[in-house]
Amino acid sequence: MRSRFTAFAVSEPDYLLASWHPSTRPASLELDESILWQRLDILRTSGGPFDDVARVAFAAHYRSLPGAPEHQRVKGVQREDSRFVREGGRWFYVDGEPIAPPR
């Protein structure tokens, strides 16, 4: 999960596609270059080093790049419960469900 967040942060769509399970992987991926991914908080996990399935719930914090025009500025948190599978010794992202923000 952390490596995928880093790939978003440094704009590496090839890594994201390579770490996406073939059954759910899109043909291509365009990243929003106007977003700065700032921080990843792991909220909970299930599965471990000897399992072949795992879940990671996370909150990824983002904002607009510095200097963005005021009408284009954004700031927020993407919350997701992601599913991963291990095949051939490698972990792959399968899919995820949005998590509602805490109250």
mmCIF file of C-alpha atoms in Angstrom, residues 7-79:
data_model
loop_
_atom_site.group_PDB
_atom_site.id
_atom_site.type_symbol
_atom_site.label_atom_id
_atom_site.label_comp_id
_atom_site.label_asym_id
_atom_site.label_seq_id
_atom_site.Cartn_x
_atom_site.Cartn_y
_atom_site.Cartn_z
ATOM 1 C CA ALA A 7 3.744 5.970 -6.894
ATOM 2 C CA PHE A 8 0.765 8.345 -6.831
ATOM 3 C CA ALA A 9 2.884 10.980 -5.057
ATOM 4 C CA VAL A 10 5.734 10.832 -7.583
ATOM 5 C CA SER A 11 3.469 10.245 -10.603
ATOM 6 C CA GLU A 12 4.484 6.707 -11.617
ATOM 7 C CA PRO A 13 1.467 5.278 -13.451
ATOM 8 C CA ASP A 14 3.524 2.359 -14.822
ATOM 9 C CA TYR A 15 4.215 1.119 -11.295
ATOM 10 C CA LEU A 16 0.558 1.499 -10.341
ATOM 11 C CA LEU A 17 -0.541 -0.529 -13.355
ATOM 12 C CA ALA A 18 2.120 -3.194 -12.727
ATOM 13 C CA SER A 19 0.981 -3.590 -9.102
ATOM 14 C CA TRP A 20 -2.715 -3.779 -10.077
ATOM 15 C CA HIS A 21 -4.235 -7.250 -10.422
ATOM 16 C CA PRO A 22 -4.810 -8.133 -14.094
ATOM 17 C CA SER A 23 -8.472 -9.004 -13.413
ATOM 18 C CA THR A 24 -9.301 -5.403 -12.438
ATOM 19 C CA ARG A 25 -6.448 -3.364 -13.949
ATOM 20 C CA PRO A 26 -7.463 -0.585 -16.359
ATOM 21 C CA ALA A 27 -5.840 -0.455 -19.797
ATOM 22 C CA SER A 28 -4.252 2.886 -18.954
ATOM 23 C CA LEU A 29 -4.050 5.357 -16.115
ATOM 24 C CA GLU A 30 -3.843 9.136 -16.156
ATOM 25 C CA LEU A 31 -2.788 10.808 -12.938
ATOM 26 C CA ASP A 32 -3.866 14.312 -11.991
ATOM 27 C CA GLU A 33 -0.628 16.303 -12.071
ATOM 28 C CA SER A 34 -2.287 19.209 -10.225
ATOM 29 C CA ILE A 35 -2.619 17.180 -7.001
ATOM 30 C CA LEU A 36 0.059 16.920 -4.313
ATOM 31 C CA TRP A 37 -0.315 13.730 -2.265
ATOM 32 C CA GLN A 38 0.926 14.674 1.196
ATOM 33 C CA ARG A 39 0.422 11.868 3.693
ATOM 34 C CA LEU A 40 -0.807 8.308 4.033
ATOM 35 C CA ASP A 41 -2.434 7.092 7.245
ATOM 36 C CA ILE A 42 -2.966 3.340 7.560
ATOM 37 C CA LEU A 43 -6.203 2.947 9.522
ATOM 38 C CA ARG A 44 -6.320 -0.850 9.813
ATOM 39 C CA THR A 45 -5.035 -3.990 8.133
ATOM 40 C CA SER A 46 -5.942 -7.658 7.910
ATOM 41 C CA GLY A 47 -3.804 -10.446 6.536
ATOM 42 C CA GLY A 48 -0.127 -10.878 7.077
ATOM 43 C CA PRO A 49 3.137 -12.094 5.609
ATOM 44 C CA PHE A 50 1.931 -15.720 5.354
ATOM 45 C CA ASP A 51 -1.502 -14.927 3.881
ATOM 46 C CA ASP A 52 -2.481 -14.645 0.228
ATOM 47 C CA VAL A 53 -5.255 -12.080 0.740
ATOM 48 C CA ALA A 54 -5.158 -8.831 2.684
ATOM 49 C CA ARG A 55 -7.066 -5.631 3.271
ATOM 50 C CA VAL A 56 -5.701 -2.185 4.005
ATOM 51 C CA ALA A 57 -7.909 0.702 5.100
ATOM 52 C CA PHE A 58 -6.222 4.032 4.575
ATOM 53 C CA ALA A 59 -6.642 7.788 4.452
ATOM 54 C CA ALA A 60 -4.568 9.568 1.776
ATOM 55 C CA HIS A 61 -4.314 13.337 2.240
ATOM 56 C CA TYR A 62 -3.971 15.612 -0.776
ATOM 57 C CA ARG A 63 -4.123 19.242 -1.849
ATOM 58 C CA SER A 64 -3.557 21.395 -4.887
ATOM 59 C CA LEU A 65 -0.031 22.208 -5.923
ATOM 60 C CA PRO A 66 1.251 25.488 -4.494
ATOM 61 C CA GLY A 67 0.384 28.422 -6.720
ATOM 62 C CA ALA A 68 -2.838 26.943 -8.090
ATOM 63 C CA PRO A 69 -5.440 29.588 -8.941
ATOM 64 C CA GLU A 70 -7.878 30.086 -6.073
ATOM 65 C CA HIS A 71 -10.852 28.710 -8.013
ATOM 66 C CA GLN A 72 -8.913 25.451 -8.686
ATOM 67 C CA ARG A 73 -7.622 24.838 -5.154
ATOM 68 C CA VAL A 74 -8.627 21.602 -3.472
ATOM 69 C CA LYS A 75 -7.757 19.909 -0.217
ATOM 70 C CA GLY A 76 -9.092 16.609 1.007
ATOM 71 C CA VAL A 77 -8.703 13.025 2.102
ATOM 72 C CA GLN A 78 -9.355 9.889 0.083
ATOM 73 C CA ARG A 79 -10.451 7.066 2.383
#
